[in-house]
mmCIF file of C-alpha atoms in Angstrom:
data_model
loop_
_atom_site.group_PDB
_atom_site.id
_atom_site.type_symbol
_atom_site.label_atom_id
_atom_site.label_comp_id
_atom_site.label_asym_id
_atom_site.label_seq_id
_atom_site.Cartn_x
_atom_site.Cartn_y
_atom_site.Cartn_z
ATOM 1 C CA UNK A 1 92.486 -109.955 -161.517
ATOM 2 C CA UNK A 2 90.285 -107.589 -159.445
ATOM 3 C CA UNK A 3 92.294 -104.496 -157.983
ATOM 4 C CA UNK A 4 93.021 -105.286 -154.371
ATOM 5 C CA UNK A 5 91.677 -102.957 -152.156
ATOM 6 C CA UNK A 6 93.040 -101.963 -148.484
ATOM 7 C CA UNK A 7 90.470 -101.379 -145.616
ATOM 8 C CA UNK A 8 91.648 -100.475 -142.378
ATOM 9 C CA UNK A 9 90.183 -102.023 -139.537
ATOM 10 C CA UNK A 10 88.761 -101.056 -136.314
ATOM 11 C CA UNK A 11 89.665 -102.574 -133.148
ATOM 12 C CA UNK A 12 86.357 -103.765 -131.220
ATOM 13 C CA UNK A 13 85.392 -105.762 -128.280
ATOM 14 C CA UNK A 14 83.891 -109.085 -129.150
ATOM 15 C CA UNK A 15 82.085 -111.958 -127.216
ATOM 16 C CA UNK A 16 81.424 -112.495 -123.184
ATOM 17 C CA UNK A 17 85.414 -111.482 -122.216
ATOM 18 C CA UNK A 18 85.213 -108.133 -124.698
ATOM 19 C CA UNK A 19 88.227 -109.837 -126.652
ATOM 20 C CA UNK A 20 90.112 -107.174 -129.034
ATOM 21 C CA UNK A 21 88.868 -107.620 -132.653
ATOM 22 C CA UNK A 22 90.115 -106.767 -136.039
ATOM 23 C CA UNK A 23 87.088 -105.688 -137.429
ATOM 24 C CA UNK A 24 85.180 -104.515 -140.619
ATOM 25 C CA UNK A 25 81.312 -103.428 -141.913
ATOM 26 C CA UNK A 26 80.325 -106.017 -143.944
ATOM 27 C CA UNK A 27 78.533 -102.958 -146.420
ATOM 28 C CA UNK A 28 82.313 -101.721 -147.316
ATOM 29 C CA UNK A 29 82.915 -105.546 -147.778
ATOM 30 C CA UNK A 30 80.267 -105.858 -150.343
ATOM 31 C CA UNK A 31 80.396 -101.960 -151.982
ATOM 32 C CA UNK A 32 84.031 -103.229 -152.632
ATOM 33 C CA UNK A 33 82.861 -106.606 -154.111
ATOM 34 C CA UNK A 34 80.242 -104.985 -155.756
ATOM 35 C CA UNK A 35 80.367 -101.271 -157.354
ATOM 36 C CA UNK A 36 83.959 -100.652 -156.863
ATOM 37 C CA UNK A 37 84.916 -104.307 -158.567
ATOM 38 C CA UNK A 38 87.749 -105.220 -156.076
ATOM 39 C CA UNK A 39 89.082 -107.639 -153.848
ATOM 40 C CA UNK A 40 89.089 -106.429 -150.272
ATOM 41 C CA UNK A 41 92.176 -106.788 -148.167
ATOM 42 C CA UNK A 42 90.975 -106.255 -144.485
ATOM 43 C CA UNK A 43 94.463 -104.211 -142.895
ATOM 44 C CA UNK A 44 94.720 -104.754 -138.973
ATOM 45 C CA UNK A 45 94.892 -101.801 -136.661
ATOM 46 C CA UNK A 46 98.744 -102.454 -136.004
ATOM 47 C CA UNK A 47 99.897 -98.937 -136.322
ATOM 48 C CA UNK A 48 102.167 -97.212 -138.994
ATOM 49 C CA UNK A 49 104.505 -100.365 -139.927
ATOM 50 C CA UNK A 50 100.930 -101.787 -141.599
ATOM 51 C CA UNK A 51 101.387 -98.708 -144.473
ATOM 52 C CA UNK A 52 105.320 -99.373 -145.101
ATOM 53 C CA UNK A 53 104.559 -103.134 -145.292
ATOM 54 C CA UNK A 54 101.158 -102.925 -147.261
ATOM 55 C CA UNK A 55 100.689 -99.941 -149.477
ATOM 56 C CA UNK A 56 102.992 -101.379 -152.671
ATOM 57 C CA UNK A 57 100.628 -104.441 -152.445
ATOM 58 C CA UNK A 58 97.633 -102.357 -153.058
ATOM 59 C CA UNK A 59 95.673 -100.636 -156.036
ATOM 60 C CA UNK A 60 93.184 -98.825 -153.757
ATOM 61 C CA UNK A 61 93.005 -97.765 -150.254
ATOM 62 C CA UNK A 62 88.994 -96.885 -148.413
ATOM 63 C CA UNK A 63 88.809 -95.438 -145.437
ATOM 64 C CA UNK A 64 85.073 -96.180 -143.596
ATOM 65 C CA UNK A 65 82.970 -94.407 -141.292
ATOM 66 C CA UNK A 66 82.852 -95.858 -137.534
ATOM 67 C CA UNK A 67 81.694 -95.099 -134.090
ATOM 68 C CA UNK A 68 84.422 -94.151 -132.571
ATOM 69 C CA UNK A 69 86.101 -90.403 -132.978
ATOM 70 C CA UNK A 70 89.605 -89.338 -134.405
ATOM 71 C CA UNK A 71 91.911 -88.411 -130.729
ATOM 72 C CA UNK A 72 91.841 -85.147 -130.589
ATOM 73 C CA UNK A 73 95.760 -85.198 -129.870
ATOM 74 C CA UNK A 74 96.193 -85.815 -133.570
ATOM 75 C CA UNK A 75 94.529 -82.146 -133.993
ATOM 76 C CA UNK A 76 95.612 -80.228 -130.968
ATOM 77 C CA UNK A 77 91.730 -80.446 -130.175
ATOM 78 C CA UNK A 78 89.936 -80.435 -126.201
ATOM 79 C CA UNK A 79 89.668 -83.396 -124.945
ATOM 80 C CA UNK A 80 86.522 -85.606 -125.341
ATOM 81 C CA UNK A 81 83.785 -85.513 -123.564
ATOM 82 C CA UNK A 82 83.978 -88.894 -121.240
ATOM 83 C CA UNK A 83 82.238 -91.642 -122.922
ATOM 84 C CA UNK A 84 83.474 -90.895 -126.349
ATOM 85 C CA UNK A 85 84.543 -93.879 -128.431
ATOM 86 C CA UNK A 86 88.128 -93.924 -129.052
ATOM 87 C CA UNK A 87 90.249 -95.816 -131.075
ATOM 88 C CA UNK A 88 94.048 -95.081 -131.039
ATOM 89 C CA UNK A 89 94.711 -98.471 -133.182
ATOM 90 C CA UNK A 90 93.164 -97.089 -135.745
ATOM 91 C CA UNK A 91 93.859 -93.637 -135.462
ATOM 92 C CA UNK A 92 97.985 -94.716 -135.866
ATOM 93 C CA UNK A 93 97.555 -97.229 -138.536
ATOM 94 C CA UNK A 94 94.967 -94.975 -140.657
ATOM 95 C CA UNK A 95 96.955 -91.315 -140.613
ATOM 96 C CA UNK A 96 100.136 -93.743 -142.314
ATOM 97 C CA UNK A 97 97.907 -95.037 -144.227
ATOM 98 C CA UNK A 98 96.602 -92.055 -145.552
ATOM 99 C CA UNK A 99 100.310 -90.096 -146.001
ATOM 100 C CA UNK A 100 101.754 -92.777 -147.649
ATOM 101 C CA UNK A 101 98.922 -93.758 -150.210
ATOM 102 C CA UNK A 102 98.608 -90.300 -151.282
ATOM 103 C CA UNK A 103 102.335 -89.736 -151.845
ATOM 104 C CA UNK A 104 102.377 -93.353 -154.049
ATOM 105 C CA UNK A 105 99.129 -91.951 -156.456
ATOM 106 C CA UNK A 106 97.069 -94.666 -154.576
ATOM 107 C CA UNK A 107 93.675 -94.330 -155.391
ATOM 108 C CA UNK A 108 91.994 -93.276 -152.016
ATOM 109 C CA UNK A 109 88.139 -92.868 -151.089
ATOM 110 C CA UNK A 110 87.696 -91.665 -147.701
ATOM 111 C CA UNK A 111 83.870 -91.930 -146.096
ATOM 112 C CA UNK A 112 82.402 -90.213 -143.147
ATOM 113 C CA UNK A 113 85.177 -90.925 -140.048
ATOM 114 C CA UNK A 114 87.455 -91.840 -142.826
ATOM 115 C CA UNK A 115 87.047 -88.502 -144.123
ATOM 116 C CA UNK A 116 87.987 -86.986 -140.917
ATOM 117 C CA UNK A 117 91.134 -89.001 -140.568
ATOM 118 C CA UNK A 118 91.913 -87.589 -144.374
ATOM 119 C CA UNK A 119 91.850 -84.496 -143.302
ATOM 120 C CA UNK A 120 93.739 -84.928 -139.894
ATOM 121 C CA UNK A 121 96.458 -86.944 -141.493
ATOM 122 C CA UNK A 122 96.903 -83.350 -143.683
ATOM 123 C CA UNK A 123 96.915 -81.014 -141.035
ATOM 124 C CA UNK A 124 93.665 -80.074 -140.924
ATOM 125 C CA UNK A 125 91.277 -79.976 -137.534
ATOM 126 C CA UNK A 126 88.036 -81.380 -136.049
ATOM 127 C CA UNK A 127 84.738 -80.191 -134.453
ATOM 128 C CA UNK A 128 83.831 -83.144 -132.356
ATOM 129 C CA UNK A 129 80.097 -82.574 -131.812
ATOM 130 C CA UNK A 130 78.591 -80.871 -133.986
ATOM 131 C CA UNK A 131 75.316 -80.926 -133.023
ATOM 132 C CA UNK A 132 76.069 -78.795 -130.148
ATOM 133 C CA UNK A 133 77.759 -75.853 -132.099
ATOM 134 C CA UNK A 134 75.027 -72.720 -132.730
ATOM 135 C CA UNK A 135 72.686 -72.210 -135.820
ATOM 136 C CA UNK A 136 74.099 -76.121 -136.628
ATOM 137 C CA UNK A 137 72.041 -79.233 -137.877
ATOM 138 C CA UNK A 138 71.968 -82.438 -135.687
ATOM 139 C CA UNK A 139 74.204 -84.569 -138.076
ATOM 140 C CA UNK A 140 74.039 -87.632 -135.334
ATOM 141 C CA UNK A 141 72.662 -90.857 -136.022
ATOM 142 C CA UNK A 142 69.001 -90.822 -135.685
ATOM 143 C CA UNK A 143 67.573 -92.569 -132.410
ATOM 144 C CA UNK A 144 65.238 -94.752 -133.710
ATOM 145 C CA UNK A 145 68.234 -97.456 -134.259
ATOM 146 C CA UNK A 146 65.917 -100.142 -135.444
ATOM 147 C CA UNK A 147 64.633 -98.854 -138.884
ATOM 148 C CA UNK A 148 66.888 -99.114 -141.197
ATOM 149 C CA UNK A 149 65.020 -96.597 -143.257
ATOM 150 C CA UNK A 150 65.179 -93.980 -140.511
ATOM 151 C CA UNK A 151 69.274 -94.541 -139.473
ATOM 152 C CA UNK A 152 70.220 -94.532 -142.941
ATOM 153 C CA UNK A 153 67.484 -92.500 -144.950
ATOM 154 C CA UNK A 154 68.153 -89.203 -146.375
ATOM 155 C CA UNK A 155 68.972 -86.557 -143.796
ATOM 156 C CA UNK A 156 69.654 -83.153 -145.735
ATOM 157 C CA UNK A 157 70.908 -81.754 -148.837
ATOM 158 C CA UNK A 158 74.126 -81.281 -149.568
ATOM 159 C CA UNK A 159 75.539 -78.701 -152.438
ATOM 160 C CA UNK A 160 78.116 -79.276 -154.732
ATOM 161 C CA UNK A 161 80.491 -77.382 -155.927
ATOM 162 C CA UNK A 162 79.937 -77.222 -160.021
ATOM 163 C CA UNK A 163 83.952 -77.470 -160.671
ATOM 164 C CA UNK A 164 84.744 -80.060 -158.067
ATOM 165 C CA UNK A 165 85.639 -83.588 -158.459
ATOM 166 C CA UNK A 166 82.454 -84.957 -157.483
ATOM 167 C CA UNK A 167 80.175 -83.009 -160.400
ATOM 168 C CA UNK A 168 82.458 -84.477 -163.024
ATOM 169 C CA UNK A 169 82.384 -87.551 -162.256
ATOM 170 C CA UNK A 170 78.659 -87.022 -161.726
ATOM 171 C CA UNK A 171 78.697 -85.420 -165.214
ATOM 172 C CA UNK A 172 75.635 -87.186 -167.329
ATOM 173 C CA UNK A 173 73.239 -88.236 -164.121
ATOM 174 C CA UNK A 174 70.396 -86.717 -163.335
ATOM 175 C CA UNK A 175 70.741 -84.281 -160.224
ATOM 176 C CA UNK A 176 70.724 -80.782 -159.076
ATOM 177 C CA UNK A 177 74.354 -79.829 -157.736
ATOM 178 C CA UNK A 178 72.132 -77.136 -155.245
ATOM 179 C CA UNK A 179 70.721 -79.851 -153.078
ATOM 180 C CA UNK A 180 72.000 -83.593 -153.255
ATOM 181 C CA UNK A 181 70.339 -85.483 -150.457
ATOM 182 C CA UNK A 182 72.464 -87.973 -148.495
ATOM 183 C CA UNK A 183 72.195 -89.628 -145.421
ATOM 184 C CA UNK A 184 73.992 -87.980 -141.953
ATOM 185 C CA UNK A 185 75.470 -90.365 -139.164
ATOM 186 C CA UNK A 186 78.311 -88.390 -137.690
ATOM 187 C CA UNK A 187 79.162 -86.534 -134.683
ATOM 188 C CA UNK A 188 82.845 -85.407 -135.618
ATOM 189 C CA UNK A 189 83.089 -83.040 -138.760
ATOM 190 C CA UNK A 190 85.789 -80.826 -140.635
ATOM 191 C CA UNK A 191 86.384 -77.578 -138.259
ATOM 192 C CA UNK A 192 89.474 -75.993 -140.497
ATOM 193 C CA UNK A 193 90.149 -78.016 -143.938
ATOM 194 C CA UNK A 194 93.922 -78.702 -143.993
ATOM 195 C CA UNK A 195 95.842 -77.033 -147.289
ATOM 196 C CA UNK A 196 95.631 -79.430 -149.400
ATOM 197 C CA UNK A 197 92.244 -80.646 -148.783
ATOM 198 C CA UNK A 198 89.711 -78.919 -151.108
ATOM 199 C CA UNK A 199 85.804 -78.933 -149.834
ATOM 200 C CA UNK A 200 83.441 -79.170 -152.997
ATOM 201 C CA UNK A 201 80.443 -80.109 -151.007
ATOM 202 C CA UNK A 202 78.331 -77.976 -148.201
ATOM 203 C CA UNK A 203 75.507 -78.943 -145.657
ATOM 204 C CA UNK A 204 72.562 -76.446 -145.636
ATOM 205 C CA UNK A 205 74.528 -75.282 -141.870
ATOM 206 C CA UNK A 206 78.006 -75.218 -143.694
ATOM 207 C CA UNK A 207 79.162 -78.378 -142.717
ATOM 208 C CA UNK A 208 82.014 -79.586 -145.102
ATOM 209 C CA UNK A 209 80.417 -82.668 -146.504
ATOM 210 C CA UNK A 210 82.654 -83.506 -149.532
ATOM 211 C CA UNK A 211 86.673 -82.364 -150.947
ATOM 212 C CA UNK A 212 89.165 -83.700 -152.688
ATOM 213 C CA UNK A 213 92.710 -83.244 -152.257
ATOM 214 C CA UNK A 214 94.442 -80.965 -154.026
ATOM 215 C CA UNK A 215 97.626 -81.705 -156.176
ATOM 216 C CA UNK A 216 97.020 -85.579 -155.639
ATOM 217 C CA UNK A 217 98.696 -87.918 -158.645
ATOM 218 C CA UNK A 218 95.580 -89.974 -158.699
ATOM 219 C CA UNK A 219 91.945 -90.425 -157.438
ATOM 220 C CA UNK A 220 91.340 -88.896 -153.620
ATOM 221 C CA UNK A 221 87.589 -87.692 -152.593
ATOM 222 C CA UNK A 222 86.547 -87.830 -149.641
ATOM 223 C CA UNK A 223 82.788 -87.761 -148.443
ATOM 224 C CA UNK A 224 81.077 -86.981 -144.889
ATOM 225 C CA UNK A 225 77.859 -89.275 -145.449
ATOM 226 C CA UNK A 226 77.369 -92.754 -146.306
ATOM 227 C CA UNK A 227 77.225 -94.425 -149.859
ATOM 228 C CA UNK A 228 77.774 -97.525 -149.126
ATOM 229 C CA UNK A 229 74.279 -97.911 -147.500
ATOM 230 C CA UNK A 230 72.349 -97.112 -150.341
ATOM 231 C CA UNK A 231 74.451 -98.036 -154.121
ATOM 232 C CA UNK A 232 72.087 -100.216 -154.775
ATOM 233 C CA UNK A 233 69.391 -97.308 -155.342
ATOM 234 C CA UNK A 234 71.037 -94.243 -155.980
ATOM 235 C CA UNK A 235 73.290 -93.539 -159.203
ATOM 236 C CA UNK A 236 75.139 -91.067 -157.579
ATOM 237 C CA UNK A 237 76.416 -92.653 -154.370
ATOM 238 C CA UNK A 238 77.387 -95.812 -157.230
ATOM 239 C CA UNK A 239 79.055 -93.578 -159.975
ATOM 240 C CA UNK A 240 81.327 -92.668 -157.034
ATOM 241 C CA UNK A 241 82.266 -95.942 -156.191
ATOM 242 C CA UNK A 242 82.825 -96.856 -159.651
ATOM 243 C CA UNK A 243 84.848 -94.023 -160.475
ATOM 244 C CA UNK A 244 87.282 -94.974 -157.575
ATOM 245 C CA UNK A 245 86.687 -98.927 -159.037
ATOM 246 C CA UNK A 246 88.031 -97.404 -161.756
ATOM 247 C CA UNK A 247 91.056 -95.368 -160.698
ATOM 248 C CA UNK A 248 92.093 -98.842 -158.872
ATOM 249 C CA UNK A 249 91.837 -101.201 -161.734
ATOM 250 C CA UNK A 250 93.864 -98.722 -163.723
ATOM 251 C CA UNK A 251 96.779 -98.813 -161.028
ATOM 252 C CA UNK A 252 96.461 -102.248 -160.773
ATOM 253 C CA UNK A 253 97.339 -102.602 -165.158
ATOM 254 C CA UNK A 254 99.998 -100.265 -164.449
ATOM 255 C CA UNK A 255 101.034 -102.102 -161.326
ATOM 256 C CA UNK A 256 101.511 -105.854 -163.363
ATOM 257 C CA UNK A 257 103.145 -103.739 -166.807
ATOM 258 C CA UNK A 258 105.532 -102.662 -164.627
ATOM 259 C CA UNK A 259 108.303 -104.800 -163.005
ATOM 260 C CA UNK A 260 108.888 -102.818 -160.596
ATOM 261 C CA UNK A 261 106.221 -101.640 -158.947
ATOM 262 C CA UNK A 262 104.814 -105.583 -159.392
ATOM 263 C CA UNK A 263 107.868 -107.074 -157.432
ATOM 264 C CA UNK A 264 106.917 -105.019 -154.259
#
């Protein structure tokens, strides 16, 4: 059986009466499908009951990017400037989520909002618009919205730390850990990295782009840009995706040998 793999959903307005949807990207549908070798399990955005109820069911948990920002109550942050996308749903089902996957050993992969939530749910804080901060890169999504090439094409470098999780599981592909390219499609980014979270990967303006958390009991990276958009093509965004494919279907073996942790 494939490992079964929680994605959180975002709530979004739907149809001519903007009816409340549980919603998910159809990429992080097919990366999980795909790369990762899972079955996804779509989790509503029904606050922290979701995490008690559906985390002993699961081998993997992945957090995804989205439009809308973390609330900056969760941080002690300023409020948002008005028009911000918002999305308190998530925001209480995801920081659960989050707490209780990485006190179980879940395996966890956290992308660009995602990461953000990873490291608010750890104590850590948020600059909400980057591209407005001095001496920083625009790390927005580019305007021209309809070529694909352009919104999801390689935006800047990124450097890696040479001891980090991400360079050893990179460890036999061809790159150089000085200047990674990935795409950029983010407003929000790390400010101050809570404790335990561990930044292995730097924009050329010293934007956290990559950690891992420190002390977890099993597999938990998180990443600023976007992967899934581009597995297909580039080794490095699919060794990380297998890697966490990995850690899942491992959990999943130990999940069914053990009677246990199966009956949950």
């Amino acid at each position: 059986m494939r490992p079964l793999i929680g994605i959180p959903c975002c709530m979004k307005a739907f149809g001519a009466f903007a009816m409340p949807n549980h919603a998910v990207s159809d990429h992080y549908i097919k990366v999980v499908l795909g790369p990762i070798g899972g079955m996804p399990v779509l989790l509503p955005a029904a606050g922290d009951s979701v995490a008690a109820e559906m985390l002993p069911r699961l081998d993997g948990l992945m957090l995804t990017g989205s439009r809308s920002n973390v609330h900056p109550d969760l941080y002690a942050g300023p409020p948002h400037l008005e028009g911000t996308p918002e999305d308190c749903e998530r925001d209480s089902t995801t920081l659960p989520l989050i707490r209780g996957a990485l006190a179980r050993g879940l395996p966890l992969l956290a992308i660009c909002r995602g990461f953000q939530e990873l490291n608010v749910a750890l104590g850590g804080t948020l600059d909400q618009r980057v591209q407005d901060l001095p001496g920083r890169l625009d790390h927005s999504t580019p305007v021209d919205q309809a070529l694909p090439r352009v919104r999801t094409g390689k935006a800047h470098a990124v450097r890696i730390a040479q001891d980090g999780a991400l360079a050893r599981l990179w460890s036999g592909l061809d790159f150089d850990p000085d200047a990674v390219p990935v795409n950029s499609l983010h407003n929000q980014a790390v400010r101050d990295a809570a404790p335990r979270l561990v930044p292995e990967g730097w924009a050329p303006d010293g934007t956290i782009e990559a950690a891992h958390v420190r002390d977890s009991q099993g597999f938990a990276v998180g990443v600023q840009w976007h992967p899934e958009y581009d597995w297909a093509g580039d080794a490095l965004s699919r060794r990380l995706f297998e890697a966490f494919g990995a850690a899942a279907t491992a959990h999943a073996r130990a999940r069914a040998a053990t009677p246990a942790l199966a009956a949950e």
